[in-house]
mmCIF file with all atom_site columns, C-alpha atoms in Angstrom:
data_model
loop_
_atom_site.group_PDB
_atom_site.id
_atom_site.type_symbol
_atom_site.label_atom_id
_atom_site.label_alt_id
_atom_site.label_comp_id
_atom_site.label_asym_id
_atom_site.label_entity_id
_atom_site.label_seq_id
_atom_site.pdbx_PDB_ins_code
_atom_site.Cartn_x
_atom_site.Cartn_y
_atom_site.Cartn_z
_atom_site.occupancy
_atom_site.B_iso_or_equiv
_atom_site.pdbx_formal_charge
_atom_site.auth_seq_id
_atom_site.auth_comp_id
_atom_site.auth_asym_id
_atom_site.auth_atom_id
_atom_site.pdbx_PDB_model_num
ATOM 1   C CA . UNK A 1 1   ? 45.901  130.268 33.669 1.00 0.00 ? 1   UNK A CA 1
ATOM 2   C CA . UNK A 1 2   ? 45.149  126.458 34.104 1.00 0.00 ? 2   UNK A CA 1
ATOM 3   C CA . UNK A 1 3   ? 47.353  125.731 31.170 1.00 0.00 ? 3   UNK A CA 1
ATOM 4   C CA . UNK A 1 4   ? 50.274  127.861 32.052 1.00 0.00 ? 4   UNK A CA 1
ATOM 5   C CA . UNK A 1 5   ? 50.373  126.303 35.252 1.00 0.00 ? 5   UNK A CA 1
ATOM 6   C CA . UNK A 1 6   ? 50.531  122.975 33.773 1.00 0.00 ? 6   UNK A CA 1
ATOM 7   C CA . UNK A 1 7   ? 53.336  124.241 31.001 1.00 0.00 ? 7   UNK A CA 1
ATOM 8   C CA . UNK A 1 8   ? 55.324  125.354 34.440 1.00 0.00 ? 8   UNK A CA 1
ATOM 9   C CA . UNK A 1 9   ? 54.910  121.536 36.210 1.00 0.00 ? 9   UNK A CA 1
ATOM 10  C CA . UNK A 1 10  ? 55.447  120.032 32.906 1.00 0.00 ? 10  UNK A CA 1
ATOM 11  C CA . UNK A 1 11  ? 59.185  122.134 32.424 1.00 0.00 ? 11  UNK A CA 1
ATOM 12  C CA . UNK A 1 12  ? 59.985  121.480 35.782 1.00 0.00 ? 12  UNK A CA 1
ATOM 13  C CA . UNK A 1 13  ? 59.578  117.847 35.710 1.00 0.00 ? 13  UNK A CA 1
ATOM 14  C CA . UNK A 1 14  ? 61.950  117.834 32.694 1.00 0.00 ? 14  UNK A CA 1
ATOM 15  C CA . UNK A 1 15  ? 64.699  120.154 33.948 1.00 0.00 ? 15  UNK A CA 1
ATOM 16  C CA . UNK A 1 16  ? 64.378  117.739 36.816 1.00 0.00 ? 16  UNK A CA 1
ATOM 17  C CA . UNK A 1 17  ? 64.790  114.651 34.816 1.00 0.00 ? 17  UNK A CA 1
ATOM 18  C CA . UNK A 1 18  ? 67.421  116.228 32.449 1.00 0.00 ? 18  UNK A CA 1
ATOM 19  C CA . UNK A 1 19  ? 69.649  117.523 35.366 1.00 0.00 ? 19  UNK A CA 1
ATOM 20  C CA . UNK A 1 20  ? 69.322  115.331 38.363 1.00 0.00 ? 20  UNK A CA 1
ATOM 21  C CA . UNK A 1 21  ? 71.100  116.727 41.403 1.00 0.00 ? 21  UNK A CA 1
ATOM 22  C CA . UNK A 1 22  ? 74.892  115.188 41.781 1.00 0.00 ? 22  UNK A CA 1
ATOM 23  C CA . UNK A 1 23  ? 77.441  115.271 44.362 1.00 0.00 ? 23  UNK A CA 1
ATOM 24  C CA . UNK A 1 24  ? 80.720  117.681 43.476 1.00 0.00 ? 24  UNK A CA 1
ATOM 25  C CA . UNK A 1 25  ? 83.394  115.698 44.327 1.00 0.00 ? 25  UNK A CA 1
ATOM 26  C CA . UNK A 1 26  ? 85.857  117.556 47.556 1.00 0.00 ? 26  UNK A CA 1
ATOM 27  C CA . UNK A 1 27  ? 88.398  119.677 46.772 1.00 0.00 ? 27  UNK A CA 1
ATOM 28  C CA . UNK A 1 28  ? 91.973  118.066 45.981 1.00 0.00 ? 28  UNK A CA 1
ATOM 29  C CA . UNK A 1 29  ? 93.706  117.964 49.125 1.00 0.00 ? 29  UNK A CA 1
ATOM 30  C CA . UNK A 1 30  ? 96.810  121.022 50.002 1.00 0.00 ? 30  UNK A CA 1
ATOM 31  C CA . UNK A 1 31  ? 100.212 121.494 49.161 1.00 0.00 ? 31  UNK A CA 1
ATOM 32  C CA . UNK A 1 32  ? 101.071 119.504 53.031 1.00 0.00 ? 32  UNK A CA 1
ATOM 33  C CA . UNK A 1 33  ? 100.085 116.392 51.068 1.00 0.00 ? 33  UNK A CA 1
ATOM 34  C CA . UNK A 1 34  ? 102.169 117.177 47.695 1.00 0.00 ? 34  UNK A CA 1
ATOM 35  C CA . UNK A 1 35  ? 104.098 113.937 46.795 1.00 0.00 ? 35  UNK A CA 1
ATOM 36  C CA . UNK A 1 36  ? 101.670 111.520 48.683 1.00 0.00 ? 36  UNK A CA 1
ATOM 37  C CA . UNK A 1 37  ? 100.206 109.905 46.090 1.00 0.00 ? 37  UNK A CA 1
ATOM 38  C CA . UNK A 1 38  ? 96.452  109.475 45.428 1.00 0.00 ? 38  UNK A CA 1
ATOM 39  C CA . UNK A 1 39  ? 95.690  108.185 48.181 1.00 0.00 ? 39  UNK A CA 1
ATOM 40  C CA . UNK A 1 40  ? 96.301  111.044 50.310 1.00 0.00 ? 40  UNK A CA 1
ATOM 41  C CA . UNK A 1 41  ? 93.763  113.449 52.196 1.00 0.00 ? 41  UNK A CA 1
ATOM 42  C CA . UNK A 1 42  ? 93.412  116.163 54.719 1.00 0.00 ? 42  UNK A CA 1
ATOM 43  C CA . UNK A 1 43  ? 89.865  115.718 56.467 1.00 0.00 ? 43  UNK A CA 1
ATOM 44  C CA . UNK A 1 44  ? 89.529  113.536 58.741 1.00 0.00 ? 44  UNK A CA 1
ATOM 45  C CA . UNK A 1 45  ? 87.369  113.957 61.949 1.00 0.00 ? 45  UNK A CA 1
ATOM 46  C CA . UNK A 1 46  ? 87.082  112.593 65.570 1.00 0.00 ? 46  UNK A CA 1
ATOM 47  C CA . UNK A 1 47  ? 90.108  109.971 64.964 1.00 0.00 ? 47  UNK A CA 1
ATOM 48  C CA . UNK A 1 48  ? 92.790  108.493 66.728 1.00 0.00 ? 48  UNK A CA 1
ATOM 49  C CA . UNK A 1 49  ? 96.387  108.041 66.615 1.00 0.00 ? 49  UNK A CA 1
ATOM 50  C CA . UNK A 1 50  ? 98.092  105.206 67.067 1.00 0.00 ? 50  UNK A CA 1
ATOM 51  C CA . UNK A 1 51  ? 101.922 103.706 66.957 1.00 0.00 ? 51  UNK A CA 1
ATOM 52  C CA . UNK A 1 52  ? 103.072 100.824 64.653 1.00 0.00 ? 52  UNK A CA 1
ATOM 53  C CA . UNK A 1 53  ? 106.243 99.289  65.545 1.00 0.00 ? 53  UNK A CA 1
ATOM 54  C CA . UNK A 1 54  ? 107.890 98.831  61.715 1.00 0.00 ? 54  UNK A CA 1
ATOM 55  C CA . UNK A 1 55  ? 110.661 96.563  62.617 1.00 0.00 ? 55  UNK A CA 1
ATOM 56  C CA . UNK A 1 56  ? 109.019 94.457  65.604 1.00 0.00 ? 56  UNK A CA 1
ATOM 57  C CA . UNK A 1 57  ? 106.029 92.518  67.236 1.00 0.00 ? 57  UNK A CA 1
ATOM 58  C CA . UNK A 1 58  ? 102.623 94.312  67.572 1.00 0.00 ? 58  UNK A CA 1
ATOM 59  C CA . UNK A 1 59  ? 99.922  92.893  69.395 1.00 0.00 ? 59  UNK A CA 1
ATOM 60  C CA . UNK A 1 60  ? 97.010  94.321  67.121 1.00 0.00 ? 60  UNK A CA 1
ATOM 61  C CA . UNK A 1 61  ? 96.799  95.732  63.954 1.00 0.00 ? 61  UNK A CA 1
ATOM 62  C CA . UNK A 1 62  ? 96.397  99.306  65.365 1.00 0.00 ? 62  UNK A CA 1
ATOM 63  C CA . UNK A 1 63  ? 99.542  99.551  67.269 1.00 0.00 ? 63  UNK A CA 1
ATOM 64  C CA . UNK A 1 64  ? 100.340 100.927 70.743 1.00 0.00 ? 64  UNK A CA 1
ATOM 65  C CA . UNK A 1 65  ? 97.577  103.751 71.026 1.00 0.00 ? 65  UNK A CA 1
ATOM 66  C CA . UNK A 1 66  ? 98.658  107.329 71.694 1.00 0.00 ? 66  UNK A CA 1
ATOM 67  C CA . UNK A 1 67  ? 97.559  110.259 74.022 1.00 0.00 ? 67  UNK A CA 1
ATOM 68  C CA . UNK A 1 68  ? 98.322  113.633 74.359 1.00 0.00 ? 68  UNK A CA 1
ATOM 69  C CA . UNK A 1 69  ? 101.059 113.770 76.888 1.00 0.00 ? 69  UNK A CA 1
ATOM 70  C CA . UNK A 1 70  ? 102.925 116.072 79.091 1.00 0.00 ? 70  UNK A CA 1
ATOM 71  C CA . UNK A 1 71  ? 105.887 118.503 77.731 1.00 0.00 ? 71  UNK A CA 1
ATOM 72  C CA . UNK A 1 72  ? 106.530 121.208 80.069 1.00 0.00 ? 72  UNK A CA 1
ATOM 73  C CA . UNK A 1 73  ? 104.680 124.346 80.616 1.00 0.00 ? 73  UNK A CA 1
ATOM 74  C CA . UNK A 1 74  ? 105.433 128.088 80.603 1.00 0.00 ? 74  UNK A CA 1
ATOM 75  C CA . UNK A 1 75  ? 103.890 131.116 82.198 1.00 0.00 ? 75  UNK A CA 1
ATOM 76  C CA . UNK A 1 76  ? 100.276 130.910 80.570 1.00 0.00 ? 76  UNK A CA 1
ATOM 77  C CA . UNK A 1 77  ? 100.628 128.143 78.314 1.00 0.00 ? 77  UNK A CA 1
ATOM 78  C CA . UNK A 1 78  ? 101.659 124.512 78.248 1.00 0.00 ? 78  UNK A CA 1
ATOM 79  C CA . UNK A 1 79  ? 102.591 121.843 75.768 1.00 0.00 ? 79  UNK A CA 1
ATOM 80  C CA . UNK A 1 80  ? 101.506 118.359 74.637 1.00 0.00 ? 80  UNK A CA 1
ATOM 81  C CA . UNK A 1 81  ? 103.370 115.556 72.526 1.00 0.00 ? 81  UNK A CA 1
ATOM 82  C CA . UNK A 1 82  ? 102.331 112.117 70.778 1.00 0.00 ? 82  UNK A CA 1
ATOM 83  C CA . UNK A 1 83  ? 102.898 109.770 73.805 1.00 0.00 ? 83  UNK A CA 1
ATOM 84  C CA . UNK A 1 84  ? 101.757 105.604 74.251 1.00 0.00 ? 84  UNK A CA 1
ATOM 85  C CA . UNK A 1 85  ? 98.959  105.180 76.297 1.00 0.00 ? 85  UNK A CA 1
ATOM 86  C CA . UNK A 1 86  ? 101.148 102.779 78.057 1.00 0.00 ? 86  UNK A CA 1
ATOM 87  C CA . UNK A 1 87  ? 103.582 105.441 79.460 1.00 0.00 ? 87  UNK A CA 1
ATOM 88  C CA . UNK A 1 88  ? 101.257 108.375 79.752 1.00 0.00 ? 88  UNK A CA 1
ATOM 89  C CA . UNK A 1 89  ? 97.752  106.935 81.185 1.00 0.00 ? 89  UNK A CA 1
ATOM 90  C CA . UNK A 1 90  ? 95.554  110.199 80.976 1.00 0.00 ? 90  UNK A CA 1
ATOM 91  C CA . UNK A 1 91  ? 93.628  111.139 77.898 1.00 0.00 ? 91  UNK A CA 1
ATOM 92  C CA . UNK A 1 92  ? 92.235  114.971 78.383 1.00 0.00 ? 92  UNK A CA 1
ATOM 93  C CA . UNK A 1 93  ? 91.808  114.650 74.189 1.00 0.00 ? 93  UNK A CA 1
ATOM 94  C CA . UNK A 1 94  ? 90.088  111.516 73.206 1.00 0.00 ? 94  UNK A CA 1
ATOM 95  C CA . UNK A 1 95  ? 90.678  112.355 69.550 1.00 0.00 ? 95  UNK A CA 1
ATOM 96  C CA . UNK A 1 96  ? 91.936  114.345 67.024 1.00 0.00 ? 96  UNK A CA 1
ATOM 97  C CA . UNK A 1 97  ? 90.729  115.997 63.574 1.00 0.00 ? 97  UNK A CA 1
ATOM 98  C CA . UNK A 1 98  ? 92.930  116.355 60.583 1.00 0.00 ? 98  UNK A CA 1
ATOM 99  C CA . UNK A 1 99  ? 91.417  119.823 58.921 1.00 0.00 ? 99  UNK A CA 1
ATOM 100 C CA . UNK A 1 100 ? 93.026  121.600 56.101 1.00 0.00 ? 100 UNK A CA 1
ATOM 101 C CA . UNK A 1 101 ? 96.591  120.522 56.870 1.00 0.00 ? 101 UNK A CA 1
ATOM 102 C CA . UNK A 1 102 ? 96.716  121.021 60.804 1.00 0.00 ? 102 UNK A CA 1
ATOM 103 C CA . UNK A 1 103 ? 95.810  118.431 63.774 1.00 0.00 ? 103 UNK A CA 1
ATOM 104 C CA . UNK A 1 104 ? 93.069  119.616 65.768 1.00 0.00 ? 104 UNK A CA 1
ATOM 105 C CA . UNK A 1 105 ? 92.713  118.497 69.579 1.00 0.00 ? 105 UNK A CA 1
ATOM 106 C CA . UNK A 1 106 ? 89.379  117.412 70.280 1.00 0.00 ? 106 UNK A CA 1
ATOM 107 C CA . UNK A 1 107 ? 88.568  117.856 74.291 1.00 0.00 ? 107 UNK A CA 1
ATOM 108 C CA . UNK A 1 108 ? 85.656  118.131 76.952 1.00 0.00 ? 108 UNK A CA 1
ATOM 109 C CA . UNK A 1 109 ? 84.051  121.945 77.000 1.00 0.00 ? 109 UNK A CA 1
ATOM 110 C CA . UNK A 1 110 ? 87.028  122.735 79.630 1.00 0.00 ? 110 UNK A CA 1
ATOM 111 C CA . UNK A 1 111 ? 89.524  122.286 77.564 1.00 0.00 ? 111 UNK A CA 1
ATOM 112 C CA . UNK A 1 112 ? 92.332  124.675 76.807 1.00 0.00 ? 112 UNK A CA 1
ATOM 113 C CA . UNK A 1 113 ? 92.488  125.591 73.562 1.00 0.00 ? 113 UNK A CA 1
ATOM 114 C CA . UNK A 1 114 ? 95.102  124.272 71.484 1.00 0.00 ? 114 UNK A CA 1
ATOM 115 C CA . UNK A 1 115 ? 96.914  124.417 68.201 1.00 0.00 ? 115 UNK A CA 1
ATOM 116 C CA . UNK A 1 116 ? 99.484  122.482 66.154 1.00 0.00 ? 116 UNK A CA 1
ATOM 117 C CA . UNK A 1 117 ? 103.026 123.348 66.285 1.00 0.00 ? 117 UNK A CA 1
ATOM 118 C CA . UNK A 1 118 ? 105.660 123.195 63.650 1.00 0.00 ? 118 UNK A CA 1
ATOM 119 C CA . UNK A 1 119 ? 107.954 120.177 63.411 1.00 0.00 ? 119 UNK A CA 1
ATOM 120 C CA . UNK A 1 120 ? 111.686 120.339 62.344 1.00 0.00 ? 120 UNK A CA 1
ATOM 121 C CA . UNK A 1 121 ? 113.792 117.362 62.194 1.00 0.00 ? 121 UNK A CA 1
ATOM 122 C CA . UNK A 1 122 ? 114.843 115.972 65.837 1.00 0.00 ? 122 UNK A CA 1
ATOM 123 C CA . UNK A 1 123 ? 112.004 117.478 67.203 1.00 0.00 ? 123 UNK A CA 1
ATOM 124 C CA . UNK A 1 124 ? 108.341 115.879 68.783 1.00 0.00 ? 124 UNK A CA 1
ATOM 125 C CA . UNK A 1 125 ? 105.314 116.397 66.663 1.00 0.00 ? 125 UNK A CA 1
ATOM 126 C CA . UNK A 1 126 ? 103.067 118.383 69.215 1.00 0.00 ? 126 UNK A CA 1
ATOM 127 C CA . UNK A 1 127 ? 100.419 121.454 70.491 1.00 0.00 ? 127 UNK A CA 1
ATOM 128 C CA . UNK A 1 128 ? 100.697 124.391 72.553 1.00 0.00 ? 128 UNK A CA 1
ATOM 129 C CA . UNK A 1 129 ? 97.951  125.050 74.979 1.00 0.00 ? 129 UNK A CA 1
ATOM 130 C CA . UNK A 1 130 ? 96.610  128.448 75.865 1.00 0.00 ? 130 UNK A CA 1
ATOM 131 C CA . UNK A 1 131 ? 93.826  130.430 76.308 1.00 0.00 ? 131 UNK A CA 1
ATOM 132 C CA . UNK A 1 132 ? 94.125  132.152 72.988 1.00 0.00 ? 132 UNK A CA 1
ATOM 133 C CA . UNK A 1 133 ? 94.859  129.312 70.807 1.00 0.00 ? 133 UNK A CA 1
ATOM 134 C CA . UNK A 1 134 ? 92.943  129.175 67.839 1.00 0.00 ? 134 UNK A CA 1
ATOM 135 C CA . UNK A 1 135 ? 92.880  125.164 66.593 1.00 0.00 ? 135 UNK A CA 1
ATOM 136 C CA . UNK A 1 136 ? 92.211  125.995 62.963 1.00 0.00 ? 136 UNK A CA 1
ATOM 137 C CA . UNK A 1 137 ? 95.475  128.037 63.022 1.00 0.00 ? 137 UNK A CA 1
ATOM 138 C CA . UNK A 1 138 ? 97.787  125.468 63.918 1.00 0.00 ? 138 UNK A CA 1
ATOM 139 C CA . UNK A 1 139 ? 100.618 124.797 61.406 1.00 0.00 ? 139 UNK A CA 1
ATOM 140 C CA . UNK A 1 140 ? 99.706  123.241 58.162 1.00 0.00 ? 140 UNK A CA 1
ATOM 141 C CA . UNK A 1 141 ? 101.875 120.428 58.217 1.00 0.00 ? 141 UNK A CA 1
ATOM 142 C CA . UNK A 1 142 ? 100.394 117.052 58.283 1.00 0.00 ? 142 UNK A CA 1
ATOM 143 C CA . UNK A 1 143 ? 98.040  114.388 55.861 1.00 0.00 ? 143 UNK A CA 1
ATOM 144 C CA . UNK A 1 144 ? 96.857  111.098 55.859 1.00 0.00 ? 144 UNK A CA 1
ATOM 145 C CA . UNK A 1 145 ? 97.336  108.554 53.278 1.00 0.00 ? 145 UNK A CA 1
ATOM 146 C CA . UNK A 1 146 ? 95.339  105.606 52.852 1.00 0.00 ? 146 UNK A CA 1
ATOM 147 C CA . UNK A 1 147 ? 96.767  102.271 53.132 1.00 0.00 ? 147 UNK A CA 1
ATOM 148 C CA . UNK A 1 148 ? 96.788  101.113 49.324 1.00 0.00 ? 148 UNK A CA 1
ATOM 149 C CA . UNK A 1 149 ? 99.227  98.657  48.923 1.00 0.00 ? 149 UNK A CA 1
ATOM 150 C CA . UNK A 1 150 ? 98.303  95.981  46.336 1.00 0.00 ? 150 UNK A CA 1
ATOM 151 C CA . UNK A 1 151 ? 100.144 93.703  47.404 1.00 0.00 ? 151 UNK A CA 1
ATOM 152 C CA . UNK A 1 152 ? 97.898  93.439  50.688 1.00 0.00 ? 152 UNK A CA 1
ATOM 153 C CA . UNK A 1 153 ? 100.970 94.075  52.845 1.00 0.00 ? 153 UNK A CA 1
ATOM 154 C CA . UNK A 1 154 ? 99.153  96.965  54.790 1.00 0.00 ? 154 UNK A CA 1
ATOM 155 C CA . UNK A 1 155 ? 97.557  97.125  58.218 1.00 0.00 ? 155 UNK A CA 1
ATOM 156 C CA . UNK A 1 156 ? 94.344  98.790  56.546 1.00 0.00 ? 156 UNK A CA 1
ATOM 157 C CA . UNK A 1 157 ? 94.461  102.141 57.782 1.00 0.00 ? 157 UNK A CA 1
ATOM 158 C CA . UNK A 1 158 ? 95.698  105.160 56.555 1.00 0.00 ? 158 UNK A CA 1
ATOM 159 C CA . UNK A 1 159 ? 99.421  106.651 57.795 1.00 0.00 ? 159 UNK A CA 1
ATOM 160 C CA . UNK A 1 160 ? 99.927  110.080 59.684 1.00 0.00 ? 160 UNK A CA 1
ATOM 161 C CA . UNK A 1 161 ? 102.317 112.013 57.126 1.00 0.00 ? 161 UNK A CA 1
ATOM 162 C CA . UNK A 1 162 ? 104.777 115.374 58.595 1.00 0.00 ? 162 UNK A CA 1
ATOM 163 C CA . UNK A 1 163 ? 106.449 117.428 56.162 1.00 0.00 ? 163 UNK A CA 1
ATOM 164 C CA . UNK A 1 164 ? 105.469 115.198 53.485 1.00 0.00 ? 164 UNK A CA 1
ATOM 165 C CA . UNK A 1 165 ? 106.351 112.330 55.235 1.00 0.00 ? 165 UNK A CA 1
ATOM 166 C CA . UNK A 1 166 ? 104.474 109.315 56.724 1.00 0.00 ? 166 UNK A CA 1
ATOM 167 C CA . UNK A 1 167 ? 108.108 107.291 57.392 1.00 0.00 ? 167 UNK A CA 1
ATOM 168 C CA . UNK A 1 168 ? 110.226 108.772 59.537 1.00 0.00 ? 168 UNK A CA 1
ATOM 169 C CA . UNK A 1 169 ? 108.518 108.502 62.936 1.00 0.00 ? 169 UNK A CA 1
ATOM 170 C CA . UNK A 1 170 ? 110.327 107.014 65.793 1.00 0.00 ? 170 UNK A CA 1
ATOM 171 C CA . UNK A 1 171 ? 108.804 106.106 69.175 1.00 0.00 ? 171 UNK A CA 1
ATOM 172 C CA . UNK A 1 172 ? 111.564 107.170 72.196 1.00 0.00 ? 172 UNK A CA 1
ATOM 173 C CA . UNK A 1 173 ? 112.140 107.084 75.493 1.00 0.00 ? 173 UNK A CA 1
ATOM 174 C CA . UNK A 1 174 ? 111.761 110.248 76.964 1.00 0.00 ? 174 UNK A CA 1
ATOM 175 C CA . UNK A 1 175 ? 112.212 110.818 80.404 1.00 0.00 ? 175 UNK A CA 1
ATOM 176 C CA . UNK A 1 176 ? 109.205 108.904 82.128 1.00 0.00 ? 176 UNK A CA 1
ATOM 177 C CA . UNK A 1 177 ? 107.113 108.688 78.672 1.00 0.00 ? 177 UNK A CA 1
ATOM 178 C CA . UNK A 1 178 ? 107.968 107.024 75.439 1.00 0.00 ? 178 UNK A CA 1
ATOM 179 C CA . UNK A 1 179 ? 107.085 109.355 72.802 1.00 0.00 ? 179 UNK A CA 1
ATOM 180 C CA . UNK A 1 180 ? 107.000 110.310 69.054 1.00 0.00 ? 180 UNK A CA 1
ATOM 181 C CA . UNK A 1 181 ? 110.120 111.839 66.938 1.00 0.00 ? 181 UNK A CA 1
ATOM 182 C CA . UNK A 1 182 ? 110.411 112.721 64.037 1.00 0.00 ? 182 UNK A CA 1
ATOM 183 C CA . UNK A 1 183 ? 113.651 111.983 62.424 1.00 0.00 ? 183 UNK A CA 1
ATOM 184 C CA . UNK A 1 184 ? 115.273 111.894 65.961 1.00 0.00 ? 184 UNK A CA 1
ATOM 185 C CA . UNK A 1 185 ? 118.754 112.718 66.054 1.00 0.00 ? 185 UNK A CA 1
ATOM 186 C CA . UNK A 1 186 ? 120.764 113.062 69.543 1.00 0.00 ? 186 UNK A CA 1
ATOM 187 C CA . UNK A 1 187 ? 120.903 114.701 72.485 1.00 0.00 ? 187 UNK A CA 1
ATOM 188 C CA . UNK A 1 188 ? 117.609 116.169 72.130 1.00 0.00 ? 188 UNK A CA 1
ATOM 189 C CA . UNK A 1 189 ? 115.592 114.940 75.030 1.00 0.00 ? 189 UNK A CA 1
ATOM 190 C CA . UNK A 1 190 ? 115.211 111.188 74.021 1.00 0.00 ? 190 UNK A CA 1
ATOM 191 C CA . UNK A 1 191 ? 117.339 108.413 74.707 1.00 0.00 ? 191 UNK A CA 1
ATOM 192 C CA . UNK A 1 192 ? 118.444 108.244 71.255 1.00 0.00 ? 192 UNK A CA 1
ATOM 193 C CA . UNK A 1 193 ? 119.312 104.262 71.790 1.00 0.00 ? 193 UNK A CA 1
ATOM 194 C CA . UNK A 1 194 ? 116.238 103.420 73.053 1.00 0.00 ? 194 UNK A CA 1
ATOM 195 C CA . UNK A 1 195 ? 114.598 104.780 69.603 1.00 0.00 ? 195 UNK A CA 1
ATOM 196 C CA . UNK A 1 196 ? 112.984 102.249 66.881 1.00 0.00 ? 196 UNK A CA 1
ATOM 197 C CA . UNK A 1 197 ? 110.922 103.312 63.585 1.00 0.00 ? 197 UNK A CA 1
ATOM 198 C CA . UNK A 1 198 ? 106.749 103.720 63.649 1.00 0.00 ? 198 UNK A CA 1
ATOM 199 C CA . UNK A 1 199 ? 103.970 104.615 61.619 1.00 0.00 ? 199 UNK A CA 1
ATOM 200 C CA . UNK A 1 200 ? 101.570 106.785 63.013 1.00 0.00 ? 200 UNK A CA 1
ATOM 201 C CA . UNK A 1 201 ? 98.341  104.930 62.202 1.00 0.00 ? 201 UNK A CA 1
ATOM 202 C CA . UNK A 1 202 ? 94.934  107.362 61.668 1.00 0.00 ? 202 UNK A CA 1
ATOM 203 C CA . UNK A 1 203 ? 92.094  104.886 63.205 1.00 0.00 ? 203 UNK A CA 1
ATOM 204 C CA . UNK A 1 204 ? 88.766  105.870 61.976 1.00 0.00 ? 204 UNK A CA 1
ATOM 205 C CA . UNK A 1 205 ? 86.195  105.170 65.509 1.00 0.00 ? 205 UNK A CA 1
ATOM 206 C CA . UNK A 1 206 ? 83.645  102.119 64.536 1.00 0.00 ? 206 UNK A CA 1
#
């Protein structure tokens, strides 16, 4: 019995040796990151979101930050859009999570529940907020790419991408708030003049 139970150690040790335990690597990101390039990716959790003016001065290398701000409300639910901190001073979502394609809202036990809403052309990338919102439902639409330019040309962090898209973001005055477009076109709810192009910037907290 003795030796048997040595034989058993013995193999053990072996299979142990001869197949160590590895990491298997994550899952290729969706088809909302198709065209991205390798650098792209759809987890990322507890971030936040920030504007980077592409044609003019910014004062860090994050850009102007941006909150969840006010769009309206109906009869038992409201709506949120990509606003500067600057014009909308309330933050009821401190961050965000990129999961599986959709932006998740990340709020005190209080909050409503939220999910991502689709974004056509002209439109504001945003969230509707009700009761029976299920976050992880939200539309598939967005990813991340890193910043991997070789040149060095980069701010270092990765770009919010809609639609496949990380470049056509514009930040626009809009009514009291001066929020996020993308691919603005007129005479739907921004001052179109006042409009100039950003990248939405994914900063990873320290």
């Amino acid at each position: 019995m003795l030796a048997l139970s040595l034989l058993a150690l013995g193999l053990s040790a072996v299979s142990t040796m001869a197949f160590p335990a590895v990491k298997l690597p994550r899952a290729a990101p969706g088809p909302w990151c198709d065209g991205l390039g390798p650098g792209a990716f759809d987890e990322a959790f507890n971030v936040t979101l920030a504007a980077w003016n592409t044609t003019g001065t910014n004062t860090n290398t994050t850009g102007a930050p941006l909150v969840l701000g006010s769009g309206g409300a109906i009869t038992g639910a409201s709506f949120r859009h990509l606003s500067t901190w600057a014009s909308y001073p309330f933050n009821d979502y401190p961050s965000v999570s990129l999961v599986n394609g959709t932006l998740m809202l990340n709020g005190g036990v209080s909050a409503t529940p939220s999910q991502a809403t689709i974004v056509q052309e002209g439109s504001q990338p945003g969230f509707v907020l009700r009761n029976d919102a299920v976050p992880n439902e939200g539309a598939q639409i967005y990813c991340a790419v890193a910043d991997t330019d070789p040149a060095g040309h980069g701010t270092g962090h990765p770009f919010l991408a809609v639609n496949g898209d990380t470049d056509s973001f514009q930040l626009c005055k809009s009514s009291t708030q001066n929020v996020v477009y993308w691919k603005p076109i007129p005479d739907h709810g921004e001052d179109f003049d006042s409009c100039y192009p950003v990248k939405v910037q994914v900063i990873f907290q320290d």
